[in-house]
Amino acid sequence: MSRKANVIKVIIAQMPVGHNKEATVAHTLGEVRKAAKANPTAKLAILPESFNCPYGPEHFRKYSESVPNGPTCKALSNLAKELKIYIIGGSIMELDDNKVYNTSTIWGPSGEFIGRHRKIHLFAVDIRKENLGGCTFSEFTELTAGKDITTFEIEGRKFGVGVCHDIRFDELAKIYRMEGTEAMIYPAAFCVCQGPMHLKMLQQARAIDNGMFVGTVCCARDPTPEYVAWGHSMIVDPWGQTIAEAGEKEEVMMVDFDFTKVDEFRKQIPIFNQRRTDLYSLVYKKN
Ligand SMILES: NC(=O)CC(=O)C(=O)O
Protein backbone atom coordinates (compact mmCIF):
# COMPACT_ATOMS: atom_id res chain seq x y z
CA MET A 1 0.00 0.00 0.00
CA SER A 2 1.37 3.46 -0.87
CA ARG A 3 2.21 5.83 1.99
CA LYS A 4 -0.37 8.41 2.99
CA ALA A 5 0.64 12.06 2.56
CA ASN A 6 1.08 13.98 5.81
CA VAL A 7 0.54 17.42 4.29
CA ILE A 8 -1.40 18.44 1.18
CA LYS A 9 -1.11 22.04 -0.04
CA VAL A 10 -4.41 23.49 -1.26
CA ILE A 11 -5.31 26.61 -3.27
CA ILE A 12 -8.48 28.27 -1.98
CA ALA A 13 -9.82 30.67 -4.63
CA GLN A 14 -12.42 33.11 -3.27
CA MET A 15 -13.56 34.75 -6.48
CA PRO A 16 -16.17 37.29 -7.63
CA VAL A 17 -19.00 36.07 -9.86
CA GLY A 18 -20.01 38.37 -12.73
CA HIS A 19 -22.81 38.26 -15.29
CA ASN A 20 -20.45 37.44 -18.17
CA LYS A 21 -19.92 33.71 -17.74
CA GLU A 22 -16.93 33.36 -20.08
CA ALA A 23 -15.13 36.31 -18.50
CA THR A 24 -15.80 35.02 -14.96
CA VAL A 25 -14.47 31.56 -15.80
CA ALA A 26 -11.41 33.01 -17.54
CA HIS A 27 -10.61 35.30 -14.60
CA THR A 28 -11.10 32.62 -11.94
CA LEU A 29 -9.05 30.00 -13.76
CA GLY A 30 -6.37 32.59 -14.53
CA GLU A 31 -5.98 33.33 -10.80
CA VAL A 32 -5.73 29.60 -10.03
CA ARG A 33 -3.07 29.27 -12.72
CA LYS A 34 -1.04 32.14 -11.18
CA ALA A 35 -1.31 30.63 -7.70
CA ALA A 36 -0.34 27.15 -8.86
CA LYS A 37 2.66 28.44 -10.81
CA ALA A 38 3.84 30.39 -7.76
CA ASN A 39 3.29 27.32 -5.53
CA PRO A 40 4.32 24.30 -7.57
CA THR A 41 3.81 21.88 -4.67
CA ALA A 42 0.06 22.65 -4.49
CA LYS A 43 -1.97 19.52 -5.21
CA LEU A 44 -5.56 20.75 -5.17
CA ALA A 45 -7.46 23.94 -6.07
CA ILE A 46 -10.99 24.70 -4.89
CA LEU A 47 -13.48 27.24 -6.30
CA PRO A 48 -16.71 28.74 -4.88
CA GLU A 49 -20.34 27.62 -5.22
CA SER A 50 -22.03 28.77 -8.44
CA PHE A 51 -18.68 30.21 -9.52
CA ASN A 52 -19.75 30.94 -13.11
CA CYS A 53 -23.36 32.02 -12.44
CA PRO A 54 -24.73 34.87 -10.27
CA TYR A 55 -26.36 33.19 -7.26
CA GLY A 56 -30.09 33.65 -7.84
CA PRO A 57 -32.89 31.33 -9.04
CA GLU A 58 -33.59 33.61 -12.01
CA HIS A 59 -30.10 32.86 -13.38
CA PHE A 60 -29.76 29.13 -12.74
CA ARG A 61 -31.32 27.68 -15.90
CA LYS A 62 -29.87 30.35 -18.18
CA TYR A 63 -26.31 29.64 -17.01
CA SER A 64 -26.69 25.86 -16.82
CA GLU A 65 -24.65 23.50 -18.98
CA SER A 66 -23.93 19.83 -19.37
CA VAL A 67 -21.53 17.91 -17.09
CA PRO A 68 -18.87 16.73 -17.86
CA ASN A 69 -18.84 18.01 -21.45
CA GLY A 70 -20.00 21.65 -21.22
CA PRO A 71 -17.65 24.61 -21.81
CA THR A 72 -16.89 25.28 -18.12
CA CYS A 73 -16.10 21.62 -17.52
CA LYS A 74 -13.77 21.60 -20.54
CA ALA A 75 -11.95 24.64 -19.15
CA LEU A 76 -11.63 22.98 -15.70
CA SER A 77 -10.36 19.75 -17.23
CA ASN A 78 -7.79 21.58 -19.39
CA LEU A 79 -6.52 23.58 -16.41
CA ALA A 80 -6.19 20.50 -14.19
CA LYS A 81 -4.18 18.81 -16.94
CA GLU A 82 -2.02 21.86 -17.63
CA LEU A 83 -1.15 22.35 -13.95
CA LYS A 84 -1.19 18.62 -13.08
CA ILE A 85 -3.37 19.24 -10.04
CA TYR A 86 -6.75 18.15 -8.71
CA ILE A 87 -9.56 20.71 -8.95
CA ILE A 88 -12.85 20.84 -7.07
CA GLY A 89 -14.68 23.08 -9.51
CA GLY A 90 -16.80 24.87 -6.90
CA SER A 91 -20.23 24.33 -8.33
CA ILE A 92 -21.96 25.15 -11.60
CA MET A 93 -25.56 24.76 -12.70
CA GLU A 94 -25.78 21.40 -14.44
CA LEU A 95 -28.47 20.76 -17.07
CA ASP A 96 -29.43 17.11 -17.40
CA ASP A 97 -32.65 15.76 -18.90
CA ASN A 98 -34.20 19.24 -18.61
CA LYS A 99 -33.49 19.33 -14.85
CA VAL A 100 -31.02 21.75 -13.26
CA TYR A 101 -28.69 20.65 -10.45
CA ASN A 102 -26.22 22.67 -8.34
CA THR A 103 -23.22 20.47 -9.09
CA SER A 104 -19.62 20.36 -7.95
CA THR A 105 -17.26 18.67 -10.40
CA ILE A 106 -13.95 17.05 -9.50
CA TRP A 107 -10.98 16.81 -11.87
CA GLY A 108 -7.73 14.87 -11.69
CA PRO A 109 -4.19 15.86 -12.74
CA SER A 110 -4.54 14.31 -16.20
CA GLY A 111 -7.70 16.34 -16.76
CA GLU A 112 -9.86 13.32 -16.03
CA PHE A 113 -13.40 13.70 -14.67
CA ILE A 114 -13.34 12.06 -11.24
CA GLY A 115 -16.92 12.69 -10.23
CA ARG A 116 -19.72 15.11 -9.42
CA HIS A 117 -21.60 16.09 -6.28
CA ARG A 118 -25.11 17.35 -6.87
CA LYS A 119 -26.14 19.51 -3.89
CA ILE A 120 -28.23 17.17 -1.76
CA HIS A 121 -29.93 19.72 0.50
CA LEU A 122 -31.44 22.53 -1.54
CA PHE A 123 -31.25 25.91 0.18
CA ALA A 124 -34.48 27.53 1.33
CA VAL A 125 -34.75 29.99 4.24
CA ASP A 126 -36.77 32.97 5.36
CA ILE A 127 -34.59 34.71 7.95
CA ARG A 128 -35.35 38.07 9.58
CA LYS A 129 -32.70 39.52 11.92
CA GLU A 130 -32.83 43.16 12.88
CA ASN A 131 -29.09 43.85 12.92
CA LEU A 132 -28.16 41.65 9.93
CA GLY A 133 -31.08 42.35 7.61
CA GLY A 134 -32.61 39.15 6.40
CA CYS A 135 -32.50 36.49 3.77
CA THR A 136 -35.41 34.99 1.87
CA PHE A 137 -34.29 32.52 -0.75
CA SER A 138 -35.36 29.24 -2.30
CA GLU A 139 -33.57 26.94 -4.70
CA PHE A 140 -36.60 24.64 -4.82
CA THR A 141 -38.35 26.55 -7.62
CA GLU A 142 -35.52 25.94 -10.10
CA LEU A 143 -33.28 23.14 -8.91
CA THR A 144 -33.45 19.39 -8.40
CA ALA A 145 -31.65 17.86 -5.42
CA GLY A 146 -28.89 15.28 -5.72
CA LYS A 147 -28.89 11.91 -3.98
CA ASP A 148 -25.30 10.72 -3.77
CA ILE A 149 -22.29 11.41 -1.63
CA THR A 150 -18.97 12.01 -3.40
CA THR A 151 -15.47 11.16 -2.21
CA PHE A 152 -12.06 10.96 -3.85
CA GLU A 153 -8.47 10.46 -2.73
CA ILE A 154 -5.28 12.44 -3.04
CA GLU A 155 -2.14 10.58 -1.97
CA GLY A 156 -4.10 8.24 0.30
CA ARG A 157 -6.15 11.01 2.01
CA LYS A 158 -9.90 10.98 1.48
CA PHE A 159 -11.80 14.15 0.58
CA GLY A 160 -15.59 14.47 0.63
CA VAL A 161 -17.62 17.10 -1.21
CA GLY A 162 -20.85 18.86 -0.22
CA VAL A 163 -22.30 22.13 -1.52
CA CYS A 164 -23.04 25.05 0.86
CA HIS A 165 -26.36 24.28 2.61
CA ASP A 166 -25.24 20.62 2.85
CA ILE A 167 -22.97 21.80 5.69
CA ARG A 168 -25.97 22.37 7.99
CA PHE A 169 -26.75 18.64 8.05
CA ASP A 170 -24.64 16.86 10.64
CA GLU A 171 -25.97 13.49 9.46
CA LEU A 172 -24.43 14.01 6.04
CA ALA A 173 -21.00 14.86 7.46
CA LYS A 174 -21.23 11.78 9.73
CA ILE A 175 -22.04 9.57 6.75
CA TYR A 176 -18.94 10.93 5.01
CA ARG A 177 -16.96 10.14 8.19
CA MET A 178 -18.36 6.62 8.12
CA GLU A 179 -17.00 6.35 4.55
CA GLY A 180 -13.52 7.31 5.82
CA THR A 181 -13.46 10.98 4.81
CA GLU A 182 -10.70 13.08 6.39
CA ALA A 183 -11.50 16.49 4.83
CA MET A 184 -14.94 17.82 3.90
CA ILE A 185 -15.02 20.58 1.31
CA TYR A 186 -18.10 22.73 0.81
CA PRO A 187 -18.01 25.27 -2.04
CA ALA A 188 -20.36 27.88 -0.60
CA ALA A 189 -22.25 31.15 -1.05
CA PHE A 190 -23.27 32.23 2.44
CA CYS A 191 -24.66 35.76 2.43
CA VAL A 192 -24.08 38.76 4.70
CA CYS A 193 -27.00 37.71 6.92
CA GLN A 194 -26.26 34.10 7.86
CA GLY A 195 -22.51 34.15 7.07
CA PRO A 196 -21.45 36.12 10.18
CA MET A 197 -23.97 34.23 12.33
CA HIS A 198 -23.19 30.66 11.34
CA LEU A 199 -20.40 29.96 8.86
CA LYS A 200 -17.54 29.52 11.33
CA MET A 201 -19.62 27.71 13.95
CA LEU A 202 -20.99 25.24 11.43
CA GLN A 203 -17.49 24.43 10.24
CA GLN A 204 -16.19 24.02 13.78
CA ALA A 205 -19.11 21.77 14.70
CA ARG A 206 -18.69 19.48 11.67
CA ALA A 207 -14.91 19.37 12.22
CA ILE A 208 -15.04 18.45 15.92
CA ASP A 209 -17.96 16.02 15.46
CA ASN A 210 -15.96 14.06 12.95
CA GLY A 211 -12.25 14.78 13.59
CA MET A 212 -11.73 16.11 10.08
CA PHE A 213 -10.79 19.23 8.16
CA VAL A 214 -13.76 21.30 7.06
CA GLY A 215 -13.30 23.90 4.34
CA THR A 216 -15.68 26.38 2.76
CA VAL A 217 -14.73 28.20 -0.42
CA CYS A 218 -17.03 31.15 -0.95
CA CYS A 219 -17.83 33.79 -3.55
CA ALA A 220 -16.20 37.19 -2.99
CA ARG A 221 -18.42 40.09 -1.87
CA ASP A 222 -20.23 42.01 -4.58
CA PRO A 223 -22.47 44.60 -2.96
CA THR A 224 -24.68 45.10 -6.06
CA PRO A 225 -26.83 41.96 -6.42
CA GLU A 226 -29.84 41.05 -4.29
CA TYR A 227 -27.90 38.18 -2.70
CA VAL A 228 -24.76 39.69 -1.19
CA ALA A 229 -22.06 37.08 -0.54
CA TRP A 230 -20.26 37.12 2.82
CA GLY A 231 -16.89 35.91 1.52
CA HIS A 232 -14.77 34.62 4.44
CA SER A 233 -13.75 31.31 2.91
CA MET A 234 -12.25 29.37 5.76
CA ILE A 235 -10.45 26.18 6.69
CA VAL A 236 -11.01 24.62 10.12
CA ASP A 237 -8.80 21.80 11.36
CA PRO A 238 -10.04 18.63 13.14
CA TRP A 239 -9.55 20.32 16.53
CA GLY A 240 -11.96 23.10 15.54
CA GLN A 241 -9.22 25.70 15.05
CA THR A 242 -9.49 28.11 12.11
CA ILE A 243 -6.21 27.79 10.22
CA ALA A 244 -7.08 30.16 7.35
CA GLU A 245 -9.77 32.75 6.76
CA ALA A 246 -10.22 35.13 3.83
CA GLY A 247 -11.67 38.62 4.06
CA GLU A 248 -14.69 39.67 2.05
CA LYS A 249 -12.95 40.50 -1.24
CA GLU A 250 -11.36 38.40 -3.97
CA GLU A 251 -8.50 36.46 -2.39
CA VAL A 252 -6.45 33.36 -3.10
CA MET A 253 -5.08 31.53 -0.05
CA MET A 254 -2.53 28.71 0.11
CA VAL A 255 -3.37 26.33 2.95
CA ASP A 256 -1.48 23.28 4.21
CA PHE A 257 -3.83 20.51 5.26
CA ASP A 258 -1.70 18.67 7.81
CA PHE A 259 -3.42 15.30 7.99
CA THR A 260 -1.36 14.18 10.99
CA LYS A 261 -3.86 16.36 12.92
CA VAL A 262 -6.66 14.04 11.77
CA ASP A 263 -4.70 11.01 12.93
CA GLU A 264 -3.90 12.69 16.30
CA PHE A 265 -7.46 13.91 16.96
CA ARG A 266 -8.96 10.51 16.20
CA LYS A 267 -6.46 8.75 18.44
CA GLN A 268 -6.72 11.20 21.33
CA ILE A 269 -10.51 11.80 21.21
CA PRO A 270 -11.86 8.50 19.83
CA ILE A 271 -15.54 9.48 19.81
CA PHE A 272 -16.19 7.68 16.54
CA ASN A 273 -15.43 4.34 18.19
CA GLN A 274 -17.30 5.35 21.35
CA ARG A 275 -20.64 5.80 19.53
CA ARG A 276 -23.41 3.70 21.09
CA THR A 277 -24.51 2.00 17.89
CA ASP A 278 -26.36 -0.51 20.08
CA LEU A 279 -28.68 2.39 21.03
CA TYR A 280 -28.88 4.39 17.78
CA SER A 281 -27.77 4.20 14.17
CA LEU A 282 -27.35 6.27 11.05
CA VAL A 283 -27.89 4.58 7.69
CA TYR A 284 -26.84 5.86 4.28
CA LYS A 285 -29.46 4.67 1.79
CA LYS A 286 -27.20 4.37 -1.24
CA ASN A 287 -28.96 4.77 -4.60
N1 LIG B 1 -26.34 29.22 0.01
C1 LIG B 1 -26.57 28.08 0.67
O1 LIG B 1 -26.77 27.04 0.08
C2 LIG B 1 -26.61 27.98 2.14
C3 LIG B 1 -26.69 29.09 3.04
O2 LIG B 1 -26.37 30.22 2.69
C4 LIG B 1 -27.19 28.76 4.40
O3 LIG B 1 -27.45 27.57 4.69
O4 LIG B 1 -27.35 29.67 5.22
Tab-separated table of C-alpha atoms and ligand atoms in Angstrom:
chain	number	residue	atom	x	y	z
A	1	MET	CA	0.000	0.000	0.000
A	2	SER	CA	1.371	3.462	-0.867
A	3	ARG	CA	2.211	5.831	1.988
A	4	LYS	CA	-0.365	8.410	2.987
A	5	ALA	CA	0.644	12.060	2.556
A	6	ASN	CA	1.084	13.982	5.805
A	7	VAL	CA	0.540	17.418	4.286
A	8	ILE	CA	-1.404	18.445	1.184
A	9	LYS	CA	-1.113	22.043	-0.043
A	10	VAL	CA	-4.407	23.488	-1.258
A	11	ILE	CA	-5.305	26.607	-3.269
A	12	ILE	CA	-8.480	28.273	-1.976
A	13	ALA	CA	-9.819	30.675	-4.627
A	14	GLN	CA	-12.416	33.109	-3.269
A	15	MET	CA	-13.555	34.746	-6.484
A	16	PRO	CA	-16.168	37.289	-7.632
A	17	VAL	CA	-19.003	36.074	-9.860
A	18	GLY	CA	-20.007	38.366	-12.730
A	19	HIS	CA	-22.812	38.255	-15.286
A	20	ASN	CA	-20.450	37.438	-18.171
A	21	LYS	CA	-19.917	33.710	-17.738
A	22	GLU	CA	-16.934	33.364	-20.079
A	23	ALA	CA	-15.131	36.308	-18.501
A	24	THR	CA	-15.802	35.021	-14.964
A	25	VAL	CA	-14.473	31.563	-15.796
A	26	ALA	CA	-11.405	33.012	-17.542
A	27	HIS	CA	-10.612	35.302	-14.600
A	28	THR	CA	-11.102	32.619	-11.939
A	29	LEU	CA	-9.052	30.000	-13.764
A	30	GLY	CA	-6.371	32.590	-14.528
A	31	GLU	CA	-5.983	33.331	-10.798
A	32	VAL	CA	-5.735	29.603	-10.026
A	33	ARG	CA	-3.069	29.267	-12.722
A	34	LYS	CA	-1.036	32.137	-11.182
A	35	ALA	CA	-1.311	30.630	-7.697
A	36	ALA	CA	-0.344	27.145	-8.862
A	37	LYS	CA	2.663	28.438	-10.807
A	38	ALA	CA	3.836	30.393	-7.757
A	39	ASN	CA	3.292	27.323	-5.528
A	40	PRO	CA	4.316	24.304	-7.574
A	41	THR	CA	3.807	21.880	-4.673
A	42	ALA	CA	0.063	22.645	-4.494
A	43	LYS	CA	-1.966	19.516	-5.214
A	44	LEU	CA	-5.561	20.751	-5.168
A	45	ALA	CA	-7.457	23.937	-6.073
A	46	ILE	CA	-10.989	24.698	-4.891
A	47	LEU	CA	-13.484	27.238	-6.300
A	48	PRO	CA	-16.714	28.741	-4.875
A	49	GLU	CA	-20.337	27.620	-5.223
A	50	SER	CA	-22.033	28.771	-8.444
A	51	PHE	CA	-18.685	30.208	-9.516
A	52	ASN	CA	-19.748	30.945	-13.110
A	53	CYS	CA	-23.356	32.025	-12.436
A	54	PRO	CA	-24.733	34.869	-10.274
A	55	TYR	CA	-26.355	33.193	-7.257
A	56	GLY	CA	-30.089	33.653	-7.839
A	57	PRO	CA	-32.889	31.327	-9.039
A	58	GLU	CA	-33.591	33.608	-12.012
A	59	HIS	CA	-30.099	32.863	-13.376
A	60	PHE	CA	-29.756	29.128	-12.743
A	61	ARG	CA	-31.318	27.678	-15.902
A	62	LYS	CA	-29.875	30.354	-18.178
A	63	TYR	CA	-26.308	29.644	-17.005
A	64	SER	CA	-26.687	25.858	-16.825
A	65	GLU	CA	-24.649	23.502	-18.982
A	66	SER	CA	-23.927	19.832	-19.369
A	67	VAL	CA	-21.535	17.912	-17.089
A	68	PRO	CA	-18.873	16.731	-17.860
A	69	ASN	CA	-18.841	18.007	-21.454
A	70	GLY	CA	-19.995	21.648	-21.220
A	71	PRO	CA	-17.651	24.608	-21.808
A	72	THR	CA	-16.886	25.284	-18.117
A	73	CYS	CA	-16.098	21.625	-17.516
A	74	LYS	CA	-13.775	21.597	-20.538
A	75	ALA	CA	-11.949	24.639	-19.153
A	76	LEU	CA	-11.629	22.980	-15.700
A	77	SER	CA	-10.364	19.750	-17.232
A	78	ASN	CA	-7.794	21.576	-19.387
A	79	LEU	CA	-6.523	23.577	-16.407
A	80	ALA	CA	-6.191	20.503	-14.187
A	81	LYS	CA	-4.185	18.814	-16.944
A	82	GLU	CA	-2.017	21.857	-17.632
A	83	LEU	CA	-1.148	22.349	-13.948
A	84	LYS	CA	-1.193	18.616	-13.076
A	85	ILE	CA	-3.369	19.241	-10.035
A	86	TYR	CA	-6.749	18.146	-8.711
A	87	ILE	CA	-9.561	20.709	-8.948
A	88	ILE	CA	-12.847	20.842	-7.067
A	89	GLY	CA	-14.685	23.077	-9.510
A	90	GLY	CA	-16.803	24.872	-6.897
A	91	SER	CA	-20.233	24.330	-8.326
A	92	ILE	CA	-21.964	25.148	-11.597
A	93	MET	CA	-25.557	24.758	-12.698
A	94	GLU	CA	-25.780	21.400	-14.436
A	95	LEU	CA	-28.471	20.759	-17.069
A	96	ASP	CA	-29.428	17.115	-17.402
A	97	ASP	CA	-32.652	15.760	-18.900
A	98	ASN	CA	-34.199	19.240	-18.612
A	99	LYS	CA	-33.492	19.328	-14.853
A	100	VAL	CA	-31.019	21.746	-13.257
A	101	TYR	CA	-28.687	20.646	-10.446
A	102	ASN	CA	-26.216	22.667	-8.340
A	103	THR	CA	-23.217	20.470	-9.090
A	104	SER	CA	-19.620	20.362	-7.950
A	105	THR	CA	-17.261	18.665	-10.402
A	106	ILE	CA	-13.948	17.050	-9.497
A	107	TRP	CA	-10.983	16.808	-11.873
A	108	GLY	CA	-7.726	14.867	-11.692
A	109	PRO	CA	-4.194	15.860	-12.738
A	110	SER	CA	-4.542	14.307	-16.197
A	111	GLY	CA	-7.701	16.341	-16.758
A	112	GLU	CA	-9.863	13.316	-16.029
A	113	PHE	CA	-13.403	13.698	-14.672
A	114	ILE	CA	-13.336	12.059	-11.236
A	115	GLY	CA	-16.919	12.692	-10.231
A	116	ARG	CA	-19.721	15.109	-9.424
A	117	HIS	CA	-21.597	16.090	-6.282
A	118	ARG	CA	-25.115	17.346	-6.870
A	119	LYS	CA	-26.145	19.512	-3.891
A	120	ILE	CA	-28.231	17.168	-1.759
A	121	HIS	CA	-29.933	19.719	0.501
A	122	LEU	CA	-31.438	22.533	-1.537
A	123	PHE	CA	-31.247	25.911	0.180
A	124	ALA	CA	-34.483	27.533	1.332
A	125	VAL	CA	-34.753	29.991	4.236
A	126	ASP	CA	-36.770	32.966	5.358
A	127	ILE	CA	-34.592	34.714	7.952
A	128	ARG	CA	-35.354	38.071	9.580
A	129	LYS	CA	-32.703	39.518	11.916
A	130	GLU	CA	-32.833	43.163	12.880
A	131	ASN	CA	-29.095	43.845	12.920
A	132	LEU	CA	-28.163	41.653	9.925
A	133	GLY	CA	-31.078	42.353	7.614
A	134	GLY	CA	-32.615	39.146	6.399
A	135	CYS	CA	-32.505	36.487	3.769
A	136	THR	CA	-35.408	34.986	1.873
A	137	PHE	CA	-34.288	32.516	-0.747
A	138	SER	CA	-35.356	29.235	-2.301
A	139	GLU	CA	-33.571	26.944	-4.700
A	140	PHE	CA	-36.599	24.643	-4.818
A	141	THR	CA	-38.346	26.549	-7.617
A	142	GLU	CA	-35.516	25.941	-10.098
A	143	LEU	CA	-33.282	23.137	-8.908
A	144	THR	CA	-33.452	19.387	-8.402
A	145	ALA	CA	-31.651	17.861	-5.418
A	146	GLY	CA	-28.885	15.284	-5.721
A	147	LYS	CA	-28.886	11.913	-3.977
A	148	ASP	CA	-25.305	10.722	-3.768
A	149	ILE	CA	-22.285	11.405	-1.633
A	150	THR	CA	-18.968	12.008	-3.395
A	151	THR	CA	-15.465	11.159	-2.213
A	152	PHE	CA	-12.060	10.957	-3.850
A	153	GLU	CA	-8.467	10.456	-2.726
A	154	ILE	CA	-5.283	12.442	-3.036
A	155	GLU	CA	-2.135	10.581	-1.969
A	156	GLY	CA	-4.097	8.244	0.296
A	157	ARG	CA	-6.151	11.007	2.006
A	158	LYS	CA	-9.899	10.976	1.477
A	159	PHE	CA	-11.797	14.152	0.583
A	160	GLY	CA	-15.590	14.468	0.631
A	161	VAL	CA	-17.618	17.097	-1.207
A	162	GLY	CA	-20.853	18.859	-0.218
A	163	VAL	CA	-22.304	22.133	-1.518
A	164	CYS	CA	-23.038	25.049	0.857
A	165	HIS	CA	-26.356	24.284	2.609
A	166	ASP	CA	-25.242	20.615	2.846
A	167	ILE	CA	-22.972	21.800	5.692
A	168	ARG	CA	-25.972	22.371	7.992
A	169	PHE	CA	-26.752	18.639	8.052
A	170	ASP	CA	-24.642	16.864	10.637
A	171	GLU	CA	-25.972	13.489	9.462
A	172	LEU	CA	-24.425	14.008	6.040
A	173	ALA	CA	-21.001	14.858	7.464
A	174	LYS	CA	-21.227	11.781	9.729
A	175	ILE	CA	-22.042	9.574	6.745
A	176	TYR	CA	-18.936	10.926	5.012
A	177	ARG	CA	-16.962	10.144	8.193
A	178	MET	CA	-18.364	6.622	8.118
A	179	GLU	CA	-17.004	6.350	4.552
A	180	GLY	CA	-13.525	7.307	5.816
A	181	THR	CA	-13.464	10.981	4.812
A	182	GLU	CA	-10.696	13.083	6.389
A	183	ALA	CA	-11.495	16.487	4.833
A	184	MET	CA	-14.936	17.821	3.902
A	185	ILE	CA	-15.019	20.584	1.313
A	186	TYR	CA	-18.105	22.733	0.814
A	187	PRO	CA	-18.009	25.271	-2.042
A	188	ALA	CA	-20.359	27.882	-0.603
A	189	ALA	CA	-22.253	31.151	-1.048
A	190	PHE	CA	-23.274	32.227	2.442
A	191	CYS	CA	-24.664	35.764	2.434
A	192	VAL	CA	-24.081	38.757	4.698
A	193	CYS	CA	-26.995	37.706	6.922
A	194	GLN	CA	-26.260	34.102	7.861
A	195	GLY	CA	-22.510	34.150	7.068
A	196	PRO	CA	-21.447	36.116	10.177
A	197	MET	CA	-23.967	34.225	12.330
A	198	HIS	CA	-23.193	30.663	11.343
A	199	LEU	CA	-20.401	29.958	8.862
A	200	LYS	CA	-17.538	29.516	11.331
A	201	MET	CA	-19.621	27.712	13.949
A	202	LEU	CA	-20.987	25.239	11.430
A	203	GLN	CA	-17.495	24.428	10.244
A	204	GLN	CA	-16.194	24.019	13.776
A	205	ALA	CA	-19.108	21.769	14.699
A	206	ARG	CA	-18.691	19.479	11.672
A	207	ALA	CA	-14.905	19.375	12.219
A	208	ILE	CA	-15.037	18.451	15.916
A	209	ASP	CA	-17.961	16.020	15.459
A	210	ASN	CA	-15.956	14.057	12.947
A	211	GLY	CA	-12.254	14.776	13.589
A	212	MET	CA	-11.734	16.111	10.085
A	213	PHE	CA	-10.795	19.233	8.164
A	214	VAL	CA	-13.763	21.303	7.058
A	215	GLY	CA	-13.305	23.903	4.342
A	216	THR	CA	-15.683	26.375	2.756
A	217	VAL	CA	-14.727	28.204	-0.416
A	218	CYS	CA	-17.034	31.153	-0.946
A	219	CYS	CA	-17.829	33.791	-3.554
A	220	ALA	CA	-16.199	37.192	-2.987
A	221	ARG	CA	-18.420	40.085	-1.870
A	222	ASP	CA	-20.225	42.006	-4.581
A	223	PRO	CA	-22.473	44.599	-2.960
A	224	THR	CA	-24.678	45.100	-6.055
A	225	PRO	CA	-26.825	41.960	-6.417
A	226	GLU	CA	-29.840	41.047	-4.290
A	227	TYR	CA	-27.905	38.184	-2.701
A	228	VAL	CA	-24.759	39.694	-1.192
A	229	ALA	CA	-22.063	37.083	-0.542
A	230	TRP	CA	-20.258	37.123	2.824
A	231	GLY	CA	-16.890	35.910	1.517
A	232	HIS	CA	-14.770	34.623	4.440
A	233	SER	CA	-13.749	31.308	2.906
A	234	MET	CA	-12.246	29.365	5.755
A	235	ILE	CA	-10.450	26.177	6.694
A	236	VAL	CA	-11.007	24.624	10.119
A	237	ASP	CA	-8.799	21.801	11.357
A	238	PRO	CA	-10.044	18.632	13.137
A	239	TRP	CA	-9.554	20.321	16.529
A	240	GLY	CA	-11.961	23.096	15.541
A	241	GLN	CA	-9.219	25.699	15.052
A	242	THR	CA	-9.493	28.110	12.110
A	243	ILE	CA	-6.213	27.791	10.220
A	244	ALA	CA	-7.082	30.156	7.355
A	245	GLU	CA	-9.773	32.752	6.759
A	246	ALA	CA	-10.217	35.132	3.826
A	247	GLY	CA	-11.669	38.620	4.062
A	248	GLU	CA	-14.690	39.671	2.054
A	249	LYS	CA	-12.947	40.497	-1.236
A	250	GLU	CA	-11.355	38.405	-3.966
A	251	GLU	CA	-8.500	36.457	-2.392
A	252	VAL	CA	-6.446	33.362	-3.103
A	253	MET	CA	-5.085	31.528	-0.052
A	254	MET	CA	-2.534	28.709	0.106
A	255	VAL	CA	-3.368	26.333	2.948
A	256	ASP	CA	-1.476	23.282	4.208
A	257	PHE	CA	-3.832	20.510	5.256
A	258	ASP	CA	-1.696	18.672	7.812
A	259	PHE	CA	-3.424	15.302	7.993
A	260	THR	CA	-1.362	14.184	10.987
A	261	LYS	CA	-3.859	16.356	12.922
A	262	VAL	CA	-6.664	14.036	11.773
A	263	ASP	CA	-4.703	11.013	12.931
A	264	GLU	CA	-3.902	12.690	16.296
A	265	PHE	CA	-7.458	13.906	16.960
A	266	ARG	CA	-8.962	10.512	16.198
A	267	LYS	CA	-6.459	8.750	18.439
A	268	GLN	CA	-6.724	11.200	21.334
A	269	ILE	CA	-10.512	11.795	21.206
A	270	PRO	CA	-11.859	8.495	19.831
A	271	ILE	CA	-15.543	9.477	19.815
A	272	PHE	CA	-16.189	7.683	16.538
A	273	ASN	CA	-15.427	4.343	18.191
A	274	GLN	CA	-17.304	5.355	21.352
A	275	ARG	CA	-20.635	5.804	19.534
A	276	ARG	CA	-23.405	3.697	21.089
A	277	THR	CA	-24.509	1.998	17.894
A	278	ASP	CA	-26.361	-0.514	20.083
A	279	LEU	CA	-28.680	2.391	21.030
A	280	TYR	CA	-28.883	4.394	17.779
A	281	SER	CA	-27.772	4.204	14.169
A	282	LEU	CA	-27.355	6.267	11.053
A	283	VAL	CA	-27.888	4.584	7.694
A	284	TYR	CA	-26.841	5.856	4.276
A	285	LYS	CA	-29.457	4.667	1.787
A	286	LYS	CA	-27.205	4.369	-1.240
A	287	ASN	CA	-28.962	4.769	-4.600
B	1	LIG	N1	-26.337	29.217	0.014
B	1	LIG	C1	-26.570	28.076	0.668
B	1	LIG	O1	-26.772	27.037	0.076
B	1	LIG	C2	-26.613	27.979	2.141
B	1	LIG	C3	-26.687	29.091	3.039
B	1	LIG	O2	-26.374	30.220	2.690
B	1	LIG	C4	-27.187	28.756	4.397
B	1	LIG	O3	-27.447	27.573	4.694
B	1	LIG	O4	-27.353	29.674	5.220
